PDB file of C-alpha atoms in Angstrom:
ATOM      1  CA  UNK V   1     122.489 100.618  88.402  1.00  0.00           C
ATOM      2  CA  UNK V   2     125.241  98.082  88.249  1.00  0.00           C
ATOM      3  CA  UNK V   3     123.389  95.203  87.480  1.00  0.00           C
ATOM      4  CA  UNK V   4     123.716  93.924  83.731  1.00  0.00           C
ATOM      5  CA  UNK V   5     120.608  91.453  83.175  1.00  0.00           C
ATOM      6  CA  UNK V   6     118.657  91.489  79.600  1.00  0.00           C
ATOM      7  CA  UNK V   7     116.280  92.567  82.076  1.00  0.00           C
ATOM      8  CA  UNK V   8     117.883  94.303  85.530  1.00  0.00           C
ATOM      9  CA  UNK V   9     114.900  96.143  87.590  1.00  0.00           C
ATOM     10  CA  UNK V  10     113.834  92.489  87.658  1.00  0.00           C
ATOM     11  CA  UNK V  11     117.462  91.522  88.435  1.00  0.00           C
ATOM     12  CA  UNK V  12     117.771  93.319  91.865  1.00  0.00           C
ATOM     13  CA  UNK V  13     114.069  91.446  92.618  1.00  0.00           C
ATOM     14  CA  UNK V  14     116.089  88.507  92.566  1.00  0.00           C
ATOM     15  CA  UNK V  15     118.117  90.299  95.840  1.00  0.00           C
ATOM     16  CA  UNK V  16     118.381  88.675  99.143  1.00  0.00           C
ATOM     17  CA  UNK V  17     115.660  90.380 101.359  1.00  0.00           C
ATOM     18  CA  UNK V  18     113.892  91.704  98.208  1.00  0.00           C
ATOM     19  CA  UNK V  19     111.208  89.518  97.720  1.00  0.00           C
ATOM     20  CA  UNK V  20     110.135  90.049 101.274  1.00  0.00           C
ATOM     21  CA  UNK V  21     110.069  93.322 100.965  1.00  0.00           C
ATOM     22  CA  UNK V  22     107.477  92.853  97.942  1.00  0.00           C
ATOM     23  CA  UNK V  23     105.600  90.635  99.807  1.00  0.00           C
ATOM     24  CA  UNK V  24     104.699  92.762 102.652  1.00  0.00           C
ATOM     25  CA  UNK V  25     104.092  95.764 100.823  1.00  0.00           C
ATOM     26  CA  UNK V  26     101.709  93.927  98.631  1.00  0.00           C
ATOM     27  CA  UNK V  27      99.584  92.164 102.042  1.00  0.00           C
ATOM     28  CA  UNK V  28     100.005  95.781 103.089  1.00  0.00           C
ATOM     29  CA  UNK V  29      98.238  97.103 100.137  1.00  0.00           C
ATOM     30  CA  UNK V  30      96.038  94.600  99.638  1.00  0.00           C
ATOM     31  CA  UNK V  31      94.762  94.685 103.281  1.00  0.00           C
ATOM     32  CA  UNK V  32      93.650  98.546 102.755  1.00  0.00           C
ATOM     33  CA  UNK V  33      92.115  98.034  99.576  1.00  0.00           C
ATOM     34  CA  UNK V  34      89.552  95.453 101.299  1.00  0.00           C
ATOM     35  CA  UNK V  35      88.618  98.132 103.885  1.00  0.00           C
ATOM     36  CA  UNK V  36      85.060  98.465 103.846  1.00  0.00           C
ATOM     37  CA  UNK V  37      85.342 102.099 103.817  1.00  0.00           C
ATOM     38  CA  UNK V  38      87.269 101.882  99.916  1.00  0.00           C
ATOM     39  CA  UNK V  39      83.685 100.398  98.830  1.00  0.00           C
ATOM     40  CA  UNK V  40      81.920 103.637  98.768  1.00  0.00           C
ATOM     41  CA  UNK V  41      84.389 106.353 100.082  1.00  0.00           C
ATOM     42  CA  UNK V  42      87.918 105.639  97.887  1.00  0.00           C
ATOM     43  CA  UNK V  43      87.568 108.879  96.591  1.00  0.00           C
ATOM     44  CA  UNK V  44      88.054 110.807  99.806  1.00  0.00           C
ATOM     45  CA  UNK V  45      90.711 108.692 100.949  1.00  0.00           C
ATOM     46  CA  UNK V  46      93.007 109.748  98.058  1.00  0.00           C
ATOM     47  CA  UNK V  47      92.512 113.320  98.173  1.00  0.00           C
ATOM     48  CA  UNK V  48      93.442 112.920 101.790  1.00  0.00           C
ATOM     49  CA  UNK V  49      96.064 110.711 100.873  1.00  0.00           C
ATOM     50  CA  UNK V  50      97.324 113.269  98.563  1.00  0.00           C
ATOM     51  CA  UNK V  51      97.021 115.740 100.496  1.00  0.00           C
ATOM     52  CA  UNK V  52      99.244 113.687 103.528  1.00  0.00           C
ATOM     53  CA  UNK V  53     101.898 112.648 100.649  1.00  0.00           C
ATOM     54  CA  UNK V  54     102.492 115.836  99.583  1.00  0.00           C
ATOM     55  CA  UNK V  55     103.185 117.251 103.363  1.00  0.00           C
ATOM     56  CA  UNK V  56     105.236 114.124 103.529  1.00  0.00           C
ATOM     57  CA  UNK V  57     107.159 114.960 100.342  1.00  0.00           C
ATOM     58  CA  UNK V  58     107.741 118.937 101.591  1.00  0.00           C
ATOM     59  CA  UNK V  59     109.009 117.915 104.825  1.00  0.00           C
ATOM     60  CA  UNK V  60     112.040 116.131 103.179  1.00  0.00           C
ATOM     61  CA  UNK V  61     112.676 118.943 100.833  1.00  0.00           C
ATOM     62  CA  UNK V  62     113.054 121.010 103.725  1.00  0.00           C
ATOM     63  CA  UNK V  63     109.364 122.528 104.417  1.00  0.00           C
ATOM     64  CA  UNK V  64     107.802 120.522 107.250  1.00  0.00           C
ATOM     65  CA  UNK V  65     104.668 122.170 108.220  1.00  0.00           C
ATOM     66  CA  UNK V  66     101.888 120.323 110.265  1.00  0.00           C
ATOM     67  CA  UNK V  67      99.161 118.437 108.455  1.00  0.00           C
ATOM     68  CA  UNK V  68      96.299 121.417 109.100  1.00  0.00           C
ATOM     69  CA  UNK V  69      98.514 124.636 108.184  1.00  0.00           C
ATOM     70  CA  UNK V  70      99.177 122.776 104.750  1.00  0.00           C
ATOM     71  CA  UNK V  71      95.196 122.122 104.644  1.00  0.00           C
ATOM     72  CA  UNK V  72      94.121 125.299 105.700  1.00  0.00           C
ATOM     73  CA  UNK V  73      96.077 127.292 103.457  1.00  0.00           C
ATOM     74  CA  UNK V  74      94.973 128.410 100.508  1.00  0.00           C
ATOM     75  CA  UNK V  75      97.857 130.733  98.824  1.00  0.00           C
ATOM     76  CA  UNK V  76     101.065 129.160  98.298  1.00  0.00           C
ATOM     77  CA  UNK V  77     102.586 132.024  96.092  1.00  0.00           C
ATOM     78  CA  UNK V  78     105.239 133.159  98.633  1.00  0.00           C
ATOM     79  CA  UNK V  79     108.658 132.103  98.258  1.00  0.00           C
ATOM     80  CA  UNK V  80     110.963 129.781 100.372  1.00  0.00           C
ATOM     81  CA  UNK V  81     108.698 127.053 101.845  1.00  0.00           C
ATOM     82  CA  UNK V  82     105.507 127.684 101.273  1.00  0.00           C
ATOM     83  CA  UNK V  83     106.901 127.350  97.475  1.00  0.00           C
ATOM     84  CA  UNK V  84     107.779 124.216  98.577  1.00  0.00           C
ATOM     85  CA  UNK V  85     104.964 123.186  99.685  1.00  0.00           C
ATOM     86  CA  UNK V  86     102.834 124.433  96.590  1.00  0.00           C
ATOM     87  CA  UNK V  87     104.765 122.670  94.197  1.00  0.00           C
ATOM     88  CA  UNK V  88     104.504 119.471  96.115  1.00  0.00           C
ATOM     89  CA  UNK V  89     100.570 119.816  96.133  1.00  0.00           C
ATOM     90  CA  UNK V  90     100.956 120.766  92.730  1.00  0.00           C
ATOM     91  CA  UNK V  91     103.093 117.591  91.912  1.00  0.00           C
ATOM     92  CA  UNK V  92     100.415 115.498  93.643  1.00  0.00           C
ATOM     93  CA  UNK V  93      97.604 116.371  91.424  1.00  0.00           C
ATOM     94  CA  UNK V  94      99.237 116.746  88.556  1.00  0.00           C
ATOM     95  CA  UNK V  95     100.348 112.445  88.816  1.00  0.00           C
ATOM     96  CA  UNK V  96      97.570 111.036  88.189  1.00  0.00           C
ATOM     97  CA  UNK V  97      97.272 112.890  84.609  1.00  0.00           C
ATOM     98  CA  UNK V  98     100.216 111.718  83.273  1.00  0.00           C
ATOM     99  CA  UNK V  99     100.077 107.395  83.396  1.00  0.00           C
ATOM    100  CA  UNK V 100      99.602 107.393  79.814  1.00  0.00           C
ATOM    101  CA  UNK V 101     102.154 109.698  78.888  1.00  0.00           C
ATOM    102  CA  UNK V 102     105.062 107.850  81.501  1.00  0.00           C
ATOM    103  CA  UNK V 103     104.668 104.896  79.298  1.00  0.00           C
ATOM    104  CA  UNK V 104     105.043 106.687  76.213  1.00  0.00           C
ATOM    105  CA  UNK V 105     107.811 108.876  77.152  1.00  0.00           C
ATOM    106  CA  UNK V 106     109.276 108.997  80.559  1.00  0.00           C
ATOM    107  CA  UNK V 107     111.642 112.053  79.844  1.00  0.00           C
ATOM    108  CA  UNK V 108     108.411 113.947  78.824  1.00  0.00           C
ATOM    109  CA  UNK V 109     106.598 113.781  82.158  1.00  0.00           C
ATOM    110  CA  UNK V 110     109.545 114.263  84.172  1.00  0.00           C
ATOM    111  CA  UNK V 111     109.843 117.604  82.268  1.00  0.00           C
ATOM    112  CA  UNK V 112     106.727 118.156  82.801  1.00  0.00           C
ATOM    113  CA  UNK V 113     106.776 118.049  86.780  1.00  0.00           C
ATOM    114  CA  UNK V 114     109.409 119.864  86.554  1.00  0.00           C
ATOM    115  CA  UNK V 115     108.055 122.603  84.968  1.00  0.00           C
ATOM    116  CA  UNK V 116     104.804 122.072  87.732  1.00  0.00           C
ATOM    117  CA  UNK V 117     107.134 121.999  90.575  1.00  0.00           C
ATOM    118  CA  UNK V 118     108.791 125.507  89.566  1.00  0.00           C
ATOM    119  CA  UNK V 119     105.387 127.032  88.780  1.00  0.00           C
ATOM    120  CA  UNK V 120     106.671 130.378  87.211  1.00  0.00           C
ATOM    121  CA  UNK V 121     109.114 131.106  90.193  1.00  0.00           C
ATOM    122  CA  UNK V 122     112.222 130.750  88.150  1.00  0.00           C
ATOM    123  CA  UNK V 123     113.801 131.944  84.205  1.00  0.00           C
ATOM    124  CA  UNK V 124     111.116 129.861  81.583  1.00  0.00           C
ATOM    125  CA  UNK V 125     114.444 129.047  80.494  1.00  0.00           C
ATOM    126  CA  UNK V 126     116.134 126.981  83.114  1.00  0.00           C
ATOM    127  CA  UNK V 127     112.575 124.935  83.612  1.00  0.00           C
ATOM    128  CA  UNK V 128     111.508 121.765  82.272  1.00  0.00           C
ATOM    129  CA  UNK V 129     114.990 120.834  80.528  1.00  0.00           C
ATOM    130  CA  UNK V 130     117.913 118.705  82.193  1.00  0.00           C
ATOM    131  CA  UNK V 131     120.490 121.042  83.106  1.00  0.00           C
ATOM    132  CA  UNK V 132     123.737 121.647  80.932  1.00  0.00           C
ATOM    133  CA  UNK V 133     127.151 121.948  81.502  1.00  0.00           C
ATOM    134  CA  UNK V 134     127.876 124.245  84.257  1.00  0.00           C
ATOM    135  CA  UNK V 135     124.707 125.032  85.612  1.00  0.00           C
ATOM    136  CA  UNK V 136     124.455 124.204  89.619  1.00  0.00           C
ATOM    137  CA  UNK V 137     121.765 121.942  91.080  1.00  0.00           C
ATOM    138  CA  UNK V 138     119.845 123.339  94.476  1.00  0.00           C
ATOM    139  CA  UNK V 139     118.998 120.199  96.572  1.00  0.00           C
ATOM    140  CA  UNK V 140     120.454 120.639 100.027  1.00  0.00           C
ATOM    141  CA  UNK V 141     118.918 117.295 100.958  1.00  0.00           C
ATOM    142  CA  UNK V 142     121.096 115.071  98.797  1.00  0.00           C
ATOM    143  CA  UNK V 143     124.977 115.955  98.870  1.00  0.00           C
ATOM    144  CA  UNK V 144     126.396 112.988  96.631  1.00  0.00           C
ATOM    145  CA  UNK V 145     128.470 114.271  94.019  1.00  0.00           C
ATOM    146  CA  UNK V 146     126.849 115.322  90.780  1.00  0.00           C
ATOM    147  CA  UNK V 147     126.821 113.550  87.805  1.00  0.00           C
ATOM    148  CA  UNK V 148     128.162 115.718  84.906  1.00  0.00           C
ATOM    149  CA  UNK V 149     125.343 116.647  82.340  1.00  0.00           C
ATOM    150  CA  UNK V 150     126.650 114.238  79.804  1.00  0.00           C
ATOM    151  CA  UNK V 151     126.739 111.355  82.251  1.00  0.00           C
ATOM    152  CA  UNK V 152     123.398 112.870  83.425  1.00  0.00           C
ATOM    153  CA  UNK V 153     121.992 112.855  80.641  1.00  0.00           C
ATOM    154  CA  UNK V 154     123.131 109.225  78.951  1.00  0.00           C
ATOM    155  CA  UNK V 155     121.676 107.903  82.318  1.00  0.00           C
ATOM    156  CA  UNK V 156     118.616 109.571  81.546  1.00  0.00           C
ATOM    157  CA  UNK V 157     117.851 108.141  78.439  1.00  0.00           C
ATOM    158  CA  UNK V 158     118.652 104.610  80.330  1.00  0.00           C
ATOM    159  CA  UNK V 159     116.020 104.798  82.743  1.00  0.00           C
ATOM    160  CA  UNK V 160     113.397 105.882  80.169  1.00  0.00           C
ATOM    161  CA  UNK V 161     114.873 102.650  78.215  1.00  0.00           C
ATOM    162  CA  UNK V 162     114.467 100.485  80.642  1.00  0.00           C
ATOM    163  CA  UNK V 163     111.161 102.124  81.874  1.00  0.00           C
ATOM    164  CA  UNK V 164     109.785 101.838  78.098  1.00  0.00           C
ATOM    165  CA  UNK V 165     111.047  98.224  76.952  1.00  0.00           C
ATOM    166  CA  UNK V 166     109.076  97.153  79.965  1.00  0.00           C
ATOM    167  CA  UNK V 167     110.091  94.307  83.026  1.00  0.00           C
ATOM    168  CA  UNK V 168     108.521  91.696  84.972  1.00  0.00           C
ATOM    169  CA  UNK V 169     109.868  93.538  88.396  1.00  0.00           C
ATOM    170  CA  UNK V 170     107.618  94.054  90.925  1.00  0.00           C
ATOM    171  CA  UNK V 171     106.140  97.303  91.167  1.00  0.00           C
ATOM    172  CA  UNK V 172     108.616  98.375  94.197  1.00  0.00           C
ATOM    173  CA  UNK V 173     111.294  97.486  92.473  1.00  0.00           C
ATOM    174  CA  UNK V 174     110.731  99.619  89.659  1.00  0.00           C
ATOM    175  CA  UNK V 175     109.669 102.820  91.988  1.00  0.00           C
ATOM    176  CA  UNK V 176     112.599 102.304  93.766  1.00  0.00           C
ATOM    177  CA  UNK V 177     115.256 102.326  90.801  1.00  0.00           C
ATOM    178  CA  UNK V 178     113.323 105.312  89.113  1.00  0.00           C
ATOM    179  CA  UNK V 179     113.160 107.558  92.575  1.00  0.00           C
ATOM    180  CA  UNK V 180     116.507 106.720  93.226  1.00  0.00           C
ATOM    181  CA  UNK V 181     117.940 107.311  89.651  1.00  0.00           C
ATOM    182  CA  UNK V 182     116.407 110.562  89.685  1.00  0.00           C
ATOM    183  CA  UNK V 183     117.676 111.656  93.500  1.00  0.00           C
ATOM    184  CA  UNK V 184     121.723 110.009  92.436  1.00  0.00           C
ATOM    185  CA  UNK V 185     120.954 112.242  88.751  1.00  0.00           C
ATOM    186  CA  UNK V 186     119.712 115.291  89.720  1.00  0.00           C
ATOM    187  CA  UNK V 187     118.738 116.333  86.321  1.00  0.00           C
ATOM    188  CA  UNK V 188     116.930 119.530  86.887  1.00  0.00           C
ATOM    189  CA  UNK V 189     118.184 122.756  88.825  1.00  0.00           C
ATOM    190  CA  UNK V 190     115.573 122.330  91.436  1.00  0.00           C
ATOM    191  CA  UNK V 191     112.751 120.386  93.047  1.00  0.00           C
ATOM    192  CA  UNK V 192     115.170 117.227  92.049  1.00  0.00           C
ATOM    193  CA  UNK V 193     113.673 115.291  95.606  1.00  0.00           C
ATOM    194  CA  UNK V 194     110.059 116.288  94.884  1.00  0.00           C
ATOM    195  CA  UNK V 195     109.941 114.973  91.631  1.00  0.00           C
ATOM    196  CA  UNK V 196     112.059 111.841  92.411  1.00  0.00           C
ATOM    197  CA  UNK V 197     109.000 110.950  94.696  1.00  0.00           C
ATOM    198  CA  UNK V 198     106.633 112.040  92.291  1.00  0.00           C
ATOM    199  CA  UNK V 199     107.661 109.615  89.890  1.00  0.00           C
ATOM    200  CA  UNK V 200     107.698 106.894  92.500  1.00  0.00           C
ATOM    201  CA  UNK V 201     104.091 107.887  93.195  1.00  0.00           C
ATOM    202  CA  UNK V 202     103.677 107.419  89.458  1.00  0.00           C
ATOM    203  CA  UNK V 203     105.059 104.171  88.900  1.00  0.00           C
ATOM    204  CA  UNK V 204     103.537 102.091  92.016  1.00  0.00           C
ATOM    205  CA  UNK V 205      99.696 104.164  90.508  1.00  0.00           C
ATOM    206  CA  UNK V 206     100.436 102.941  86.404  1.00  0.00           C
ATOM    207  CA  UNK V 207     101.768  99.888  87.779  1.00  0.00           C
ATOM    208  CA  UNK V 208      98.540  98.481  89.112  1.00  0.00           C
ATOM    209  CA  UNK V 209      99.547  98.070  92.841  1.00  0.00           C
ATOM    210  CA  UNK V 210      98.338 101.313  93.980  1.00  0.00           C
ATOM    211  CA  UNK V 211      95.887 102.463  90.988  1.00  0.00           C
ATOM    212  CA  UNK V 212      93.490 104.620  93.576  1.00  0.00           C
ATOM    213  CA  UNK V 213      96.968 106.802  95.440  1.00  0.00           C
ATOM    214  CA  UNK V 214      95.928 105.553  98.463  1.00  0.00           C
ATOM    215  CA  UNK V 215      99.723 104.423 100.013  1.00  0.00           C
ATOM    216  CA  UNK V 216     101.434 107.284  99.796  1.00  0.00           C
ATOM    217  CA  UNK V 217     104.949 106.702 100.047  1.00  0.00           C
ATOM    218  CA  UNK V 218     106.170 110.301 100.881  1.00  0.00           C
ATOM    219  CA  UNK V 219     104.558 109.957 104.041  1.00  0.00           C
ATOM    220  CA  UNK V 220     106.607 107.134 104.951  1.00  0.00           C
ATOM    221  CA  UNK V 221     109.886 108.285 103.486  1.00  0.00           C
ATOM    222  CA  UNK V 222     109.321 111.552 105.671  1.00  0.00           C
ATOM    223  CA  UNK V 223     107.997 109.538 108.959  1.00  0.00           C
ATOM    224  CA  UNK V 224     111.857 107.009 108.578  1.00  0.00           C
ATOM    225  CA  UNK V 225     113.273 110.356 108.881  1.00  0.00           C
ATOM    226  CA  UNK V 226     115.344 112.595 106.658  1.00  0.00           C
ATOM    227  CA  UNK V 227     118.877 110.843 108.271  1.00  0.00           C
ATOM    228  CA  UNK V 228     117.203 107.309 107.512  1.00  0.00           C
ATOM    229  CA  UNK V 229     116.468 108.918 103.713  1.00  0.00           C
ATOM    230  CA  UNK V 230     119.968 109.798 102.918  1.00  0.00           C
ATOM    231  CA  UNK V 231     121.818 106.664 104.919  1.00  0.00           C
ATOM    232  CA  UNK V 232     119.017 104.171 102.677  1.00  0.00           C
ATOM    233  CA  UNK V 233     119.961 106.483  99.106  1.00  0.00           C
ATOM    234  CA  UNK V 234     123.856 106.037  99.953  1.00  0.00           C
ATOM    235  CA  UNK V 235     123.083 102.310  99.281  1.00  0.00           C
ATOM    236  CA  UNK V 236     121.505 103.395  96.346  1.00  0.00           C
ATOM    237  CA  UNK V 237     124.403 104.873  95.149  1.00  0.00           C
ATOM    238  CA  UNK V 238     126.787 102.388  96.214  1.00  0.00           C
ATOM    239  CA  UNK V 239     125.295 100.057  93.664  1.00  0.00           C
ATOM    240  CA  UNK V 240     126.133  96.768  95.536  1.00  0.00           C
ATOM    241  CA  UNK V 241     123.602  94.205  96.039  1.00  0.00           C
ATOM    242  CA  UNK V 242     123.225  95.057  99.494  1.00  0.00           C
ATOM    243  CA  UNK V 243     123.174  98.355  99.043  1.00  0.00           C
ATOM    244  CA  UNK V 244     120.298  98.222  96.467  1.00  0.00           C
ATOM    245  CA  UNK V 245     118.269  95.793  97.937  1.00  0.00           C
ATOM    246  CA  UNK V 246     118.388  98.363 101.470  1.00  0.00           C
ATOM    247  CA  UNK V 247     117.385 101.101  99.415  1.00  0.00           C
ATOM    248  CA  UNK V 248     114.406  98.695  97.970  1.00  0.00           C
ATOM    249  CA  UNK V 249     113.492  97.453 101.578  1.00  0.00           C
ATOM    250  CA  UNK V 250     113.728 101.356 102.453  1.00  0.00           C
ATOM    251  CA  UNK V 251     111.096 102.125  99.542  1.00  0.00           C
ATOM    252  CA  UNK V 252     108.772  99.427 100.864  1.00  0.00           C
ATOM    253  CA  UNK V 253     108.866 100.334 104.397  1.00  0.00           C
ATOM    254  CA  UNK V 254     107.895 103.950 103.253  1.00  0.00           C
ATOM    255  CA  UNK V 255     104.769 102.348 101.299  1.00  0.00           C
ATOM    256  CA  UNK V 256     103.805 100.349 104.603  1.00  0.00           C
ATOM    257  CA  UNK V 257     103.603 103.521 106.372  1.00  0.00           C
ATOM    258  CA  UNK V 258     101.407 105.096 103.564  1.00  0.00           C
ATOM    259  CA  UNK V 259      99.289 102.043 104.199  1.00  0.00           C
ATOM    260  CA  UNK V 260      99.027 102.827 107.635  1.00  0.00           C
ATOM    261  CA  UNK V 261      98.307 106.146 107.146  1.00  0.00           C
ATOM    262  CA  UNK V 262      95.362 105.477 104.810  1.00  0.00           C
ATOM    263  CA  UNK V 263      93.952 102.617 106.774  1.00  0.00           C
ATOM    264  CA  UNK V 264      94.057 105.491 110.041  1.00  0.00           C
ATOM    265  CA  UNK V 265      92.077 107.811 107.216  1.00  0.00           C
ATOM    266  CA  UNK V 266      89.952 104.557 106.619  1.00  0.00           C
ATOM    267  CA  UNK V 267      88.853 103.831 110.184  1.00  0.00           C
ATOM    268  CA  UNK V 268      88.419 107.874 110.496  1.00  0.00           C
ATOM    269  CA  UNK V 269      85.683 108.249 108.090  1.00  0.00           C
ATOM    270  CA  UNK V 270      84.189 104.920 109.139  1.00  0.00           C
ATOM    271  CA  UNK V 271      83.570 106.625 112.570  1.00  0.00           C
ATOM    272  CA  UNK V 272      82.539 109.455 110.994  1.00  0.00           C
ATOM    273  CA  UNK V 273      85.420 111.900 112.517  1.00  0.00           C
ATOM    274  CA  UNK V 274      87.723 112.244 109.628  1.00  0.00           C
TER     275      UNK V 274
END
């Protein structure tokens, strides 16, 4: 995060392209909220939006199955990508229960989906802790050089700074920063990409745009495309304006689709086929 405002997540809203961005995410979001269907029914559409976000989330870390195999299934206690796939369901549910805590202490829940996405399949002692010097990272998604775990970790405590002395950014902007801190930091072994969107999910729930889960962003960061992912986070990473705000614009987009996929869900149960 290059950007040295008293108050930088609502810097980069400033960025050409940016507000735009915010805008249509928010007419997105607003337009699915005032589906009829949300009056009496908003509790189906964010299991099933939970359920499509975490598929959505799998698929980029490498597990795409279809929609119905990851609904139909029941034990996800194998290893390779059905773990996957388990600890992105896991990650899901377990959001919503920590709002209160993110504002309290950011570095707390992020251990804390760590330590959900892992769920007993590796040492107790490597889980729910940033790594340490000399321990490798497993994300074969994101190839960016690795922070060291002292950078890593002085980064770390900036984001839950910034996260905890609070901004008047949009909601996107915020997301975006904190998923794409956490992809460029790595700060766990594993499941680095799974709980990058987690937090994401988190931040656009607490924040107030999205307080029922019904956009879920993992769908749309997995329908752009894994290639569209990486090329988006490289701007990220770059740190220039442009680069940032095409990362943002990148986030958004990915909401949008959510929105479309919950609106589809919407008009579904409306008909009475969902």
């Amino acid at each position: 995060m290059s950007t040295t405002a008293s108050d930088p997540l609502a810097a980069l809203g400033a960025l050409p392209g940016v507000a735009d961005a915010v805008d249509s995410v928010r007419k997105a979001v607003d337009r699915v909220y005032g589906h009829r269907v949300m009056r009496r029914r908003s509790n189906e559409v964010t299991a099933e939006a939970a359920l499509r976000g975490a598929r959505g989330s799998a698929a980029l870390s490498g597990a795409d199955w279809n929609l119905e195999e990851v609904r139909r299934r029941t034990d996800f206690s194998g290893g390779g990508e059905a773990h996957v796939i388990g600890a992105a369901l896991r990650l899901t549910a377990e959001a919503g229960q920590l709002l209160s805590i993110w504002r309290q202490s950011p570095l707390r829940v992020l251990a804390r989906l760590h330590l959900v996405a892992a769920g007993g399949a590796e040492p107790e002692d490597a889980v729910g802790r940033p790594r340490l010097a000399g321990e490798s990272v497993d994300e074969p998604l994101i190839e960016a050089p690795l922070p060291d775990a002292d950078e890593m970790a002085g980064r770390l405590e900036g984001l839950s700074g910034l996260i905890l002395s609070g901004t008047s950014a949009p909601a996107l902007v915020t997301a975006a920063v904190v998923h794409g801190e956490l992809l460029a930091l790595r700060p766990f072994g594993s499941y680095n990409g799974l709980v990058a969107r987690t937090a994401e999910r988190i931040v656009l729930i607490g924040s107030g745009l999205d307080p029922k889960s019904i956009c879920p962003a993992e769908v749309g960061h997995a329908e752009q495309g894994r290639a569209a992912y990486v090329a988006a986070f490289e701007g990220y990473l770059a740190g220039t304006p442009e680069g940032m705000a095409a990362w943002i614009a990148h986030c958004g987009r990915a909401v949008e689709l959510g929105v479309r996929e919950s609106t589809a869900v919407c008009e579904a149960l409306q008909r009475g086929a969902a």
